[in-house]
């Protein structure tokens, strides 16, 4: 399907049949014996927004066609396919899944190598200067490196690919729900997402690369599943099978799962994350393919780690490809521990809901700043970078120096960029515990918090200050024009207060502080993201400690239950804030008081089975609909008969072929010989055929074209009296773009209207029936 940037799908109750260039409006709601709709069709116009925030940019949006268009061309192609072509399609699909896993694994490995080496080099420079007592120069170097890296990331995001800003998970979630924008999964977005993640995380921001990896995996899948590129002359016949939204949806789901697997080294967690959080449509075959993809990712990462253990990856080592091994902790727990876990769960729910509320407010504020142009986006990033550097370098000066413990296996103070015992400004034989958290990469900071070797490693004041700093910095950092994930800030903050609770309990508890940090991270993740199964498995795969399963399950359930009492999950809130028309899995209660015919927008434009070219051109030029009902009129039928639905992009291709006739006669056989089903396939992210590219002579405008060969003769239809709640569930479960509404009685126009995604949006229904929405 062609991408039309002004894709508005407002069709409705009034019917306009194009006859000799004149619009004949037929109101179907006033005939005898028919229940009058609550509103007249002329006033029922869908005014819901057709734009949304993608990354840090405002873009037009459109819906995806997950339904199969069963027209004559499709049926002819399907009948002509041989067994070898079917096997070829299956083999190619598994090959693409394999390539997605390999590519995502290699990209994840590259991200970790780049971040560990760039951030490690920066920290080594600052540490060496501090050892020489050049504290101001050390700060200037530290802050200058951060500012330079952050500015480069911001310039890429602001000027090249604004859609790459943020985590990308809300955009991927919306895409798999059926919402598309031109730049969500574009190659430029993929490039900036990778490079921007390296620069942003290396710049010391309180962000993670895990969220962007989900978006990166989806972009890789979209790029591989384009079905070739006409722009670069890569249109091999065996790639054409994937020029449709259904197959791309499956591949992008695999890519999102591969992204999580590459970020956390959690293959099973990646599958469950895709199932629980991002995918709106699932089946057993897709489960099998996503599992295969994440298994490939796990093998790629393991091979790369083995390669790096020989010292070939620079500073990359234990700090990369995060694996927080807390297996040394004993899982034995008593009643006090269970009560503490419940307390941590409640605390995580409260703090998580507050975090989501504040993130939403900050994002709305930043959107106002970002609307002023790319320069303001870069300035905002630079401001947050300076503030982050001041906190990371300045707060440890207020922490007291602690004598190094006796009998440690590792050196104290730490020699090099990573470790639990940073010297900072302390004398020999002492370490600064707050600097061990702030002056480290985020992965190393989490590893230090999960450490169980020294229960008194961090003071209570240190944990509280670090929690407050990370909590606030995480809120103000998410939403700036850099690729930024929420997983790492949330894990850092949760691990801080979890370890704080463990330190307060002390000898009363049987669990060590590292396990409490793990439970704190789980509670805050559950309180912000509201996931349960996938988070539980990801954390267990991260920490390599299956014995903690009961407590992690308990804390996730408690935190989610508490947080759900206040607001929605952070990704759900961001989807709504960005204006993405996301369809929930359940229908709102007020929808049961309305029928499908009560919300159809108008007027509806229909075509005859054999239509005049001028009428089609007029409709495409002056409307922005993407679906047009085809109604056969005499002499092609005894009475007006609903024939099916024809898509805008198919009409454009048909008009370009100019298979016209001078008389209004059936000419489908000529069109079937002239065109192939692949001619109507959806183009990739490159330029597709547009209506503006066509031109017609006055003689051609008076000719006729047969629409039957390209008309979907089996569109999904519902009767106008069907409950709107049932129609909404049907629309989402089948992944539809258009749902035709037909009359209940005969002797009326055969099509009442078309329901699209925007007709189910609360904003549209609220505008029509405010009393129903307010009393839902």
XYZ file of C-alpha atoms in Angstrom:
776
model
C 0.000 0.000 0.000
C 1.295 3.434 -0.886
C 2.181 5.716 1.999
C 0.034 8.836 1.853
C 1.344 11.310 4.420
C -2.082 12.875 4.813
C -3.892 9.652 5.502
C -7.275 10.497 6.933
C -9.774 7.709 6.942
C -12.991 9.510 7.756
C -15.769 7.668 6.033
C -19.315 7.559 7.355
C -23.050 7.314 7.087
C -23.821 9.572 4.148
C -23.197 8.000 0.738
C -21.894 9.944 -2.247
C -21.949 8.110 -5.564
C -19.807 9.721 -8.257
C -22.032 10.190 -11.296
C -20.689 12.196 -14.265
C -18.584 14.399 -12.011
C -21.519 15.336 -9.762
C -21.834 14.357 -6.118
C -25.212 12.861 -5.380
C -25.698 12.603 -1.625
C -28.110 10.023 -0.372
C -28.930 10.138 3.291
C -29.732 6.624 4.338
C -30.869 7.374 7.858
C -34.300 8.792 7.165
C -36.000 5.872 5.498
C -39.100 4.458 7.105
C -38.777 1.551 9.427
C -35.155 2.342 10.322
C -34.091 3.568 13.768
C -32.752 7.099 13.436
C -29.101 7.314 14.500
C -28.328 9.529 17.462
C -26.699 12.110 15.184
C -27.256 13.071 11.582
C -24.541 11.914 9.213
C -23.624 15.390 7.993
C -22.562 16.481 11.475
C -20.745 13.257 12.267
C -17.239 14.186 11.156
C -14.203 12.551 12.709
C -11.906 15.299 13.957
C -9.387 13.118 15.784
C -5.766 14.054 15.204
C -3.973 12.446 12.265
C -0.499 13.309 13.541
C 1.540 11.981 16.461
C 4.907 12.483 18.105
C 7.384 9.943 16.722
C 10.589 10.104 18.750
C 11.053 13.860 19.093
C 9.278 14.849 15.880
C 5.653 15.412 14.873
C 4.704 13.180 11.919
C 1.548 12.249 10.010
C 0.330 8.753 10.836
C -1.639 6.127 8.995
C -2.965 2.646 9.600
C -1.474 -0.627 8.420
C -3.209 -3.255 6.272
C -2.871 -6.545 8.127
C -5.886 -7.958 6.286
C -5.368 -9.933 3.063
C -6.833 -8.146 0.044
C -8.620 -10.993 -1.708
C -9.218 -9.532 -5.143
C -9.103 -11.251 -8.529
C -5.393 -10.510 -8.966
C -4.568 -12.079 -5.602
C -6.647 -15.156 -6.367
C -5.002 -15.531 -9.771
C -1.539 -15.282 -8.200
C -2.441 -17.733 -5.434
C -3.791 -20.330 -7.882
C -0.697 -20.045 -10.066
C 1.783 -20.636 -7.240
C 3.630 -23.925 -7.350
C 4.796 -26.015 -4.424
C 8.372 -24.939 -4.945
C 7.344 -21.302 -4.547
C 5.541 -22.094 -1.300
C 8.606 -23.888 0.056
C 10.721 -20.997 -1.159
C 8.571 -18.562 0.844
C 8.826 -20.671 4.015
C 12.584 -21.099 3.637
C 13.073 -17.397 3.026
C 11.026 -16.473 6.080
C 13.200 -18.638 8.320
C 16.299 -17.247 6.619
C 15.198 -13.691 7.361
C 14.520 -14.619 10.984
C 18.033 -16.065 11.178
C 19.511 -12.879 9.707
C 17.534 -10.746 12.166
C 18.989 -12.712 15.074
C 22.540 -12.519 13.726
C 22.335 -8.808 12.909
C 20.723 -7.809 16.196
C 23.236 -9.846 18.197
C 26.164 -8.229 16.402
C 24.688 -4.739 16.831
C 24.137 -5.390 20.543
C 27.741 -6.527 20.889
C 28.977 -3.446 19.010
C 26.951 -1.166 21.299
C 28.498 -2.700 24.395
C 32.052 -2.589 23.041
C 31.662 1.035 21.958
C 30.075 2.207 25.221
C 32.556 0.377 27.444
C 35.555 1.712 25.543
C 34.390 5.311 25.095
C 33.010 5.667 28.626
C 35.987 3.773 30.058
C 38.476 6.063 28.309
C 36.623 9.130 29.602
C 36.583 7.836 33.187
C 40.266 6.886 33.022
C 41.185 10.413 31.925
C 39.282 11.955 34.825
C 40.640 9.427 37.344
C 44.267 9.970 36.286
C 43.902 13.733 36.671
C 42.353 13.309 40.134
C 45.280 11.107 41.226
C 47.504 14.088 40.360
C 45.246 16.356 42.498
C 44.094 18.271 39.390
C 40.462 18.235 40.437
C 39.198 21.170 38.402
C 40.896 19.919 35.259
C 39.453 16.477 35.947
C 35.953 17.956 36.128
C 36.518 20.000 32.970
C 37.664 16.857 31.143
C 34.782 14.774 32.503
C 32.101 17.375 31.768
C 33.663 18.346 28.427
C 33.680 14.755 27.173
C 30.089 14.284 28.318
C 29.000 17.521 26.652
C 30.744 16.681 23.384
C 29.272 13.185 23.202
C 25.810 14.448 24.146
C 25.911 17.230 21.566
C 26.871 14.804 18.792
C 23.991 12.489 19.749
C 21.566 15.420 19.885
C 22.645 16.769 16.477
C 22.094 13.350 14.907
C 18.644 13.030 16.477
C 17.545 16.607 15.869
C 18.686 17.027 12.276
C 18.907 13.543 10.702
C 16.380 11.232 12.396
C 14.127 12.797 15.070
C 12.226 9.497 15.245
C 15.298 7.914 16.878
C 14.876 9.916 20.090
C 13.564 8.147 23.168
C 13.414 4.422 23.736
C 11.301 3.608 20.674
C 9.304 0.962 22.538
C 6.034 3.003 22.412
C 6.479 3.458 18.654
C 7.169 -0.244 18.073
C 4.213 -1.138 20.269
C 1.972 1.180 18.234
C 3.315 -0.198 14.935
C 2.477 -3.755 15.938
C -0.976 -2.474 16.915
C -1.460 -1.176 13.363
C -0.168 2.430 13.459
C 2.498 3.528 11.013
C 4.474 6.692 10.318
C 7.011 7.220 7.588
C 10.065 7.374 9.843
C 9.318 4.878 12.642
C 11.479 2.101 11.175
C 13.404 3.939 8.453
C 17.081 3.126 7.730
C 18.096 6.607 8.904
C 16.323 5.934 12.187
C 18.261 2.683 12.571
C 21.609 4.388 11.930
C 20.970 7.237 14.371
C 19.520 4.844 16.945
C 22.740 2.813 17.027
C 25.230 5.683 16.945
C 23.088 7.905 19.173
C 22.751 5.154 21.794
C 26.526 4.752 21.921
C 27.084 8.486 22.280
C 24.207 9.074 24.722
C 25.071 6.251 27.126
C 28.787 7.076 26.916
C 27.960 10.711 27.747
C 27.009 9.670 31.271
C 23.275 10.285 31.001
C 21.049 8.271 33.315
C 19.691 6.286 30.375
C 20.090 2.759 29.088
C 20.693 1.182 25.721
C 18.205 -1.618 26.406
C 15.050 0.234 25.304
C 16.684 1.536 22.111
C 17.824 -2.027 21.359
C 14.164 -3.049 21.023
C 13.655 -0.283 18.468
C 16.944 -1.208 16.777
C 15.903 -4.858 16.440
C 12.575 -3.776 14.937
C 14.351 -1.475 12.447
C 16.710 -4.283 11.416
C 13.740 -6.608 10.875
C 11.929 -3.971 8.832
C 15.005 -3.341 6.691
C 15.492 -7.058 5.981
C 11.791 -7.578 5.372
C 11.341 -4.748 2.863
C 10.953 -7.219 0.044
C 13.712 -5.531 -1.919
C 14.230 -1.934 -2.951
C 13.276 -0.417 -6.282
C 15.441 2.604 -5.484
C 18.586 0.459 -5.277
C 17.402 -2.085 -7.889
C 17.137 -4.887 -5.318
C 13.779 -6.245 -6.376
C 14.463 -9.936 -6.773
C 11.353 -12.008 -7.366
C 11.929 -14.198 -4.296
C 11.908 -11.101 -2.063
C 8.536 -9.855 -3.283
C 6.586 -12.214 -1.051
C 7.261 -9.918 1.904
C 5.873 -6.730 0.381
C 2.908 -6.733 2.774
C 2.202 -5.615 6.302
C 1.327 -9.078 7.631
C 4.767 -10.586 7.054
C 6.528 -7.419 8.153
C 4.551 -7.480 11.387
C 5.827 -10.993 12.161
C 9.419 -10.061 11.358
C 9.274 -6.855 13.424
C 7.893 -8.826 16.380
C 10.906 -11.133 16.071
C 13.162 -8.091 15.870
C 11.730 -6.562 19.041
C 12.233 -9.835 20.923
C 15.793 -10.068 19.570
C 16.466 -6.535 20.830
C 15.598 -7.487 24.408
C 17.610 -10.691 24.128
C 20.634 -8.736 22.887
C 20.302 -6.056 25.557
C 19.948 -8.337 28.599
C 21.303 -11.646 27.337
C 17.822 -12.957 28.129
C 16.496 -15.004 25.175
C 13.411 -16.355 26.957
C 12.747 -12.944 28.486
C 12.870 -11.415 25.010
C 10.151 -13.733 23.738
C 7.959 -13.030 26.749
C 8.563 -9.276 26.474
C 7.357 -9.307 22.880
C 4.317 -11.368 23.867
C 3.388 -9.390 26.998
C 4.278 -5.818 26.099
C 4.690 -4.975 22.422
C 2.718 -7.470 20.303
C -1.010 -6.956 19.761
C -1.414 -10.122 17.692
C 0.111 -13.534 18.394
C -0.003 -17.116 17.202
C 1.944 -20.305 17.848
C 4.016 -20.073 14.648
C 5.161 -16.597 15.651
C 6.167 -17.876 19.094
C 8.338 -20.517 17.423
C 10.043 -17.951 15.179
C 10.706 -15.423 17.962
C 12.196 -18.163 20.119
C 14.473 -19.186 17.259
C 15.530 -15.540 16.776
C 16.428 -14.982 20.417
C 18.306 -18.283 20.537
C 20.452 -17.073 17.627
C 21.076 -13.805 19.482
C 22.167 -15.684 22.604
C 24.633 -17.813 20.610
C 26.072 -14.762 18.842
C 26.616 -12.914 22.127
C 28.191 -15.915 23.780
C 30.629 -16.317 20.896
C 31.535 -12.634 21.049
C 32.134 -12.783 24.811
C 34.482 -15.730 24.355
C 36.373 -13.702 21.781
C 36.686 -10.713 24.130
C 37.972 -12.760 27.053
C 41.283 -13.060 25.214
C 41.732 -9.292 25.591
C 40.878 -8.308 22.015
C 38.134 -5.818 22.882
C 40.011 -3.039 24.654
C 38.351 -1.948 27.877
C 35.401 -4.223 27.222
C 35.177 -7.005 29.770
C 33.021 -7.671 32.788
C 31.348 -4.285 32.380
C 29.649 -5.094 29.104
C 26.728 -7.333 28.176
C 25.380 -6.973 31.671
C 25.219 -10.109 33.792
C 24.723 -9.419 37.471
C 25.636 -12.687 39.148
C 24.126 -12.731 42.647
C 24.207 -16.502 42.855
C 26.318 -16.304 46.017
C 23.341 -15.109 48.035
C 21.386 -17.659 50.049
C 17.690 -17.786 49.127
C 16.663 -18.841 52.661
C 14.241 -16.312 54.119
C 12.079 -15.880 57.197
C 8.899 -14.006 58.118
C 10.752 -10.712 58.507
C 12.132 -11.110 55.002
C 8.681 -11.730 53.528
C 7.328 -8.623 55.282
C 10.308 -6.648 53.979
C 9.651 -7.926 50.465
C 6.001 -6.860 50.710
C 7.138 -3.437 51.920
C 9.536 -3.138 48.991
C 6.705 -4.113 46.638
C 4.394 -1.417 48.023
C 7.216 1.117 47.934
C 7.983 0.195 44.328
C 4.341 0.618 43.346
C 4.100 4.058 44.958
C 7.418 5.310 43.616
C 6.728 3.791 40.199
C 3.343 5.471 39.791
C 4.857 8.800 40.898
C 7.719 8.265 38.433
C 5.252 7.701 35.582
C 3.278 10.802 36.546
C 6.388 12.987 36.595
C 7.748 11.520 33.335
C 4.451 12.351 31.649
C 4.592 15.970 32.871
C 8.226 16.366 31.807
C 7.549 14.894 28.359
C 4.692 17.328 27.812
C 6.978 20.200 28.799
C 9.784 18.995 26.556
C 7.397 18.628 23.611
C 6.715 22.366 23.817
C 10.470 23.061 23.726
C 11.114 20.560 20.931
C 8.422 22.135 18.763
C 10.527 25.289 18.507
C 13.073 23.601 16.283
C 16.176 21.387 16.181
C 18.417 24.031 17.762
C 16.283 24.059 20.913
C 16.425 20.258 21.063
C 20.226 20.385 21.040
C 20.303 23.155 23.656
C 18.046 21.133 25.945
C 20.339 18.100 25.640
C 23.383 20.238 26.427
C 21.677 21.675 29.505
C 20.778 18.247 30.882
C 24.316 17.026 30.113
C 25.900 19.807 32.174
C 23.470 19.181 35.023
C 24.203 15.428 34.955
C 27.968 16.065 35.010
C 27.606 18.442 37.958
C 25.647 15.838 39.927
C 27.913 12.913 39.034
C 31.114 14.785 39.874
C 29.845 17.118 42.574
C 27.735 14.913 44.862
C 30.585 12.479 45.747
C 32.478 15.415 47.322
C 29.868 15.469 50.089
C 30.407 11.786 50.891
C 32.853 10.789 53.606
C 35.880 8.610 52.930
C 35.646 5.017 54.136
C 38.640 2.846 55.096
C 39.154 -0.098 52.796
C 37.900 -3.416 54.246
C 40.503 -5.998 55.142
C 40.784 -9.295 53.279
C 39.210 -8.306 49.962
C 40.020 -10.202 46.803
C 39.913 -7.090 44.622
C 42.129 -4.077 45.109
C 40.966 -1.177 47.274
C 40.921 1.562 46.165
C 40.096 0.397 42.676
C 42.798 0.644 40.039
C 41.305 1.504 36.640
C 37.905 2.670 35.448
C 35.601 0.085 37.069
C 35.244 -1.535 40.439
C 33.489 -1.221 43.790
C 35.974 1.045 45.536
C 36.637 4.375 43.822
C 39.358 6.489 45.409
C 38.090 9.841 44.108
C 39.457 12.533 46.506
C 40.157 10.162 49.407
C 43.634 9.423 50.838
C 45.421 6.135 50.274
C 43.681 3.119 51.792
C 40.236 4.789 51.622
C 37.437 4.861 49.077
C 34.432 7.061 48.238
C 31.325 4.877 48.108
C 29.170 7.491 46.337
C 31.825 7.953 43.647
C 31.795 4.171 43.137
C 28.207 4.598 41.941
C 28.244 7.970 40.162
C 31.703 7.824 38.554
C 31.076 4.512 36.841
C 29.185 3.250 33.832
C 25.555 2.444 34.593
C 26.187 -1.279 34.183
C 29.073 -1.196 36.675
C 26.975 0.842 39.118
C 24.249 -1.817 39.022
C 26.842 -4.527 39.479
C 28.189 -2.704 42.543
C 24.698 -2.397 44.044
C 23.995 -6.087 43.441
C 27.310 -7.060 45.017
C 26.995 -9.283 48.106
C 30.674 -9.364 49.124
C 30.600 -6.467 51.604
C 27.304 -5.715 53.325
C 28.595 -2.404 54.737
C 30.129 -1.207 51.468
C 27.650 1.678 51.079
C 26.442 4.035 53.814
C 22.711 4.594 54.228
C 23.152 8.259 53.308
C 25.016 7.250 50.143
C 22.220 4.958 49.006
C 19.589 7.612 49.703
C 21.496 10.358 47.850
C 22.184 8.079 44.898
C 18.528 7.016 44.762
C 17.314 10.623 44.845
C 19.844 11.678 42.206
C 19.117 8.825 39.807
C 15.356 9.141 40.340
C 15.350 12.844 39.444
C 17.936 12.628 36.660
C 16.086 9.701 35.082
C 12.871 11.749 34.973
C 14.387 14.860 33.399
C 16.617 12.933 30.973
C 13.937 10.797 29.322
C 12.361 12.850 26.558
C 15.390 14.783 25.350
C 16.534 14.330 21.762
C 18.790 11.310 22.251
C 18.073 7.564 22.148
C 17.287 6.751 25.760
C 15.908 3.721 27.544
C 14.077 3.502 30.864
C 15.224 0.076 32.001
C 18.616 1.087 33.410
C 17.459 4.236 35.318
C 14.642 2.235 36.862
C 16.926 -0.670 37.819
C 19.460 1.770 39.338
C 16.860 3.569 41.434
C 15.120 0.361 42.510
C 18.373 -1.362 43.452
C 19.312 1.685 45.548
C 16.265 1.667 47.794
C 16.222 -2.139 47.845
C 19.766 -2.221 49.190
C 18.812 0.581 51.574
C 16.040 -1.565 53.071
C 18.457 -4.501 53.336
C 21.020 -2.311 55.111
C 18.391 -1.115 57.616
C 17.311 -4.671 58.427
C 20.910 -5.791 58.867
C 21.340 -9.013 60.827
C 17.572 -9.414 61.326
C 17.264 -10.624 57.718
C 18.563 -13.855 56.235
C 18.908 -12.227 52.787
C 22.010 -10.257 51.895
C 21.980 -6.705 50.583
C 22.605 -7.795 46.998
C 19.400 -9.824 46.949
C 17.480 -6.903 48.442
C 18.876 -4.710 45.665
C 17.561 -7.222 43.124
C 14.115 -7.199 44.743
C 14.120 -3.395 44.824
C 14.922 -3.276 41.116
C 12.110 -5.751 40.420
C 9.617 -3.712 42.453
C 10.435 -0.457 40.685
C 10.311 -2.137 37.272
C 6.897 -3.559 38.119
C 5.719 -0.184 39.418
C 6.729 1.704 36.284
C 6.324 -0.735 33.400
C 3.536 -2.945 34.836
C 4.910 -6.130 33.308
C 5.100 -9.311 35.341
C 6.069 -12.533 33.566
C 8.607 -11.050 31.156
C 10.271 -8.890 33.819
C 10.497 -11.837 36.183
C 12.242 -14.004 33.599
C 14.526 -11.170 32.421
C 15.693 -10.488 35.994
C 16.294 -14.157 36.682
C 18.268 -14.532 33.454
C 20.196 -11.362 34.299
C 21.191 -12.484 37.773
C 21.568 -16.190 37.047
C 19.645 -17.025 40.216
C 16.549 -19.140 39.693
C 16.159 -19.704 43.439
C 14.903 -16.115 43.838
C 11.860 -16.834 41.643
C 9.167 -16.860 44.412
C 10.270 -13.562 45.937
C 10.665 -11.833 42.558
C 7.178 -12.996 41.560
C 5.732 -11.724 44.835
C 7.354 -8.311 44.655
C 6.324 -7.819 41.007
C 2.699 -8.702 41.726
C 2.515 -6.383 44.735
C 4.172 -3.426 43.005
C 2.007 -3.754 39.893
C -1.184 -4.018 41.945
C -0.346 -0.923 43.979
C 0.751 1.136 40.970
C -2.306 0.204 38.882
C -4.431 1.956 41.492
C -2.956 5.308 40.417
C -2.157 5.322 36.696
C -1.163 3.220 33.697
C 2.232 1.813 32.799
C 4.866 4.188 31.523
C 4.762 2.924 27.934
C 0.961 3.100 27.827
C 1.111 6.674 29.102
C 3.721 7.647 26.525
C 1.699 6.075 23.702
C -1.288 8.182 24.721
C 0.780 11.329 25.270
C 2.350 11.012 21.820
C -1.104 10.899 20.247
C -0.752 7.393 18.783
C -4.242 5.901 18.144
C -3.605 2.664 20.034
C -6.445 0.155 20.292
C -6.667 -1.575 23.662
C -7.362 -5.280 23.969
C -10.644 -4.563 25.758
C -13.523 -2.294 24.830
C -14.513 0.617 27.030
C -17.780 0.116 28.959
C -19.535 3.031 27.273
C -19.070 1.341 23.877
C -21.718 -1.201 24.833
C -24.316 1.584 24.776
C -23.582 2.398 21.135
C -24.028 0.561 17.853
C -21.544 0.440 14.993
C -23.738 2.715 12.886
C -23.738 5.403 15.579
C -20.110 6.441 15.132
C -19.512 6.143 11.375
C -18.177 9.411 10.016
C -19.409 11.014 6.830
C -19.729 11.558 3.993
C -18.810 8.227 2.420
C -17.546 8.159 -1.165
C -18.337 5.071 -3.245
C -17.475 3.989 -6.771
C -19.389 1.964 -9.326
C -17.945 -1.350 -10.464
C -17.110 0.298 -13.798
C -16.311 3.911 -13.009
C -15.453 6.969 -15.035
C -11.773 7.929 -14.748
C -12.628 11.555 -14.046
C -14.740 10.588 -11.038
C -11.921 8.506 -9.561
C -9.387 11.292 -10.130
C -11.763 13.789 -8.528
C -12.247 11.584 -5.466
C -8.514 10.914 -5.016
C -7.720 14.596 -5.424
C -10.303 16.055 -3.069
C -10.503 13.344 -0.407
C -7.845 11.664 1.643
C -9.640 8.391 2.231
C -7.693 5.182 1.806
C -10.621 2.851 1.255
C -13.590 3.243 -1.095
C -16.610 0.907 -1.220
C -17.491 -0.395 -4.682
C -21.208 -0.670 -5.411
C -22.453 -2.355 -8.577
C -25.335 -0.498 -10.188
C -27.635 -1.455 -13.111
C -26.979 -2.689 -15.786
C -24.226 -4.700 -14.040
C -26.666 -5.838 -11.319
C -30.426 -5.897 -10.862
C -30.234 -3.587 -7.833
C -27.462 -1.673 -5.995
C -25.133 -4.358 -4.685
C -22.136 -3.991 -2.377
C -19.240 -5.473 -4.336
C -16.300 -4.877 -1.975
C -13.593 -2.398 -1.046
C -10.873 -0.846 -3.192
C -7.760 0.805 -1.762
C -6.357 4.188 -2.750
C -2.900 2.796 -3.522
C -4.402 0.149 -5.821
C -6.402 2.797 -7.662
C -3.249 4.826 -8.234
C -1.435 1.816 -9.734
C -4.458 0.968 -11.891
C -4.754 4.542 -13.168
C -1.048 4.652 -13.975
C -1.485 1.592 -16.218
C -4.257 3.448 -18.136
C -6.178 0.295 -19.037
C -9.242 2.352 -19.945
C -12.244 1.766 -22.209
C -14.353 4.297 -24.071
C -17.573 2.597 -23.014
C -18.834 1.481 -19.604
C -18.153 -2.227 -20.071
C -16.474 -5.001 -18.105
C -12.780 -5.250 -19.028
C -11.395 -7.278 -16.142
C -9.741 -9.868 -18.369
C -7.505 -7.222 -19.942
C -6.474 -5.920 -16.511
C -5.652 -9.435 -15.309
C -3.364 -9.868 -18.324
C -1.831 -6.406 -17.971
C -1.058 -6.497 -14.221
C 0.402 -8.904 -11.692
C -0.423 -9.054 -7.976
C 3.104 -7.856 -7.150
C 2.429 -4.602 -9.034
C 0.019 -3.676 -6.233
C 2.314 -4.751 -3.398
C 3.168 -2.208 -0.708
C 6.488 -0.433 -1.334
C 9.222 -0.353 1.267
C 10.461 2.701 3.086
C 11.575 4.221 -0.204
C 9.434 6.386 -2.455
C 6.261 4.708 -3.669
C 3.913 5.736 -6.444
C 1.792 8.777 -5.540
C -1.335 10.241 -7.037
C 0.487 13.522 -7.633
C 2.791 11.694 -10.077
C -0.104 10.938 -12.450
C -1.449 13.064 -15.282
C -4.410 12.543 -17.617
C -5.646 14.102 -20.825
C -9.235 15.407 -21.125
C -10.071 12.422 -23.347
C -8.801 9.962 -20.741
C -10.847 11.658 -18.023
C -14.028 10.778 -19.960
C -13.086 7.099 -20.304
C -14.019 4.208 -18.006
C -12.071 1.671 -15.951
C -13.208 -1.648 -14.506
C -12.537 -1.794 -10.742
C -13.627 -5.402 -10.190
C -10.158 -7.013 -10.587
C -8.646 -4.898 -7.803
C -11.667 -4.864 -5.491
C -11.422 -6.872 -2.276
C -14.591 -8.891 -2.653
C -14.515 -10.297 0.889
C -13.943 -7.385 3.281
C -14.968 -7.834 6.890
C -18.446 -6.437 7.476
C -20.701 -5.923 10.473
C -24.346 -5.055 10.655
C -25.082 -1.487 11.748
C -26.834 -2.634 14.936
C -23.806 -4.551 16.257
C -22.512 -3.309 19.592
C -19.600 -0.905 19.162
C -17.736 -2.864 21.851
C -17.945 -6.055 19.783
C -16.911 -4.178 16.660
C -13.876 -2.708 18.463
C -12.686 -6.115 19.670
C -13.219 -7.597 16.195
C -11.324 -4.715 14.602
C -8.297 -5.151 16.869
C -8.144 -8.928 16.932
C -8.242 -9.185 13.139
C -5.787 -6.310 12.638
C -8.130 -4.413 10.309
C -7.810 -1.027 8.683
C -11.381 -0.776 7.400
C -14.515 -2.422 8.788
C -17.539 -2.058 6.536
C -20.933 -1.399 8.127
C -23.923 -2.754 6.212
C -27.637 -2.042 6.759
C -29.907 -4.355 8.690
C -32.850 -3.956 6.344
C -33.141 -4.254 2.569
C -34.287 -1.607 0.067
C -31.604 0.723 1.314
C -28.142 1.599 0.147
C -26.013 -1.538 0.532
C -23.273 0.164 2.563
C -23.893 2.358 5.611
C -20.341 3.424 6.358
C -16.793 2.391 7.153
C -15.288 2.127 10.625
C -11.594 2.949 10.899
C -9.187 3.055 13.812
C -9.989 6.695 14.534
C -13.699 5.980 14.904
C -12.958 3.906 18.021
C -10.880 6.616 19.687
C -12.370 8.077 22.898
C -11.832 11.611 21.567
C -14.130 10.957 18.610
C -16.824 9.241 20.670
C -16.584 11.913 23.356
C -17.235 14.575 20.730
C -20.364 12.751 19.601
C -21.729 11.546 22.938
C -20.018 13.363 25.839
C -22.575 12.140 28.375
C -21.656 8.502 27.712
C -17.899 8.985 28.107
C -18.254 11.008 31.288
C -20.408 8.306 32.869
C -18.419 5.303 31.707
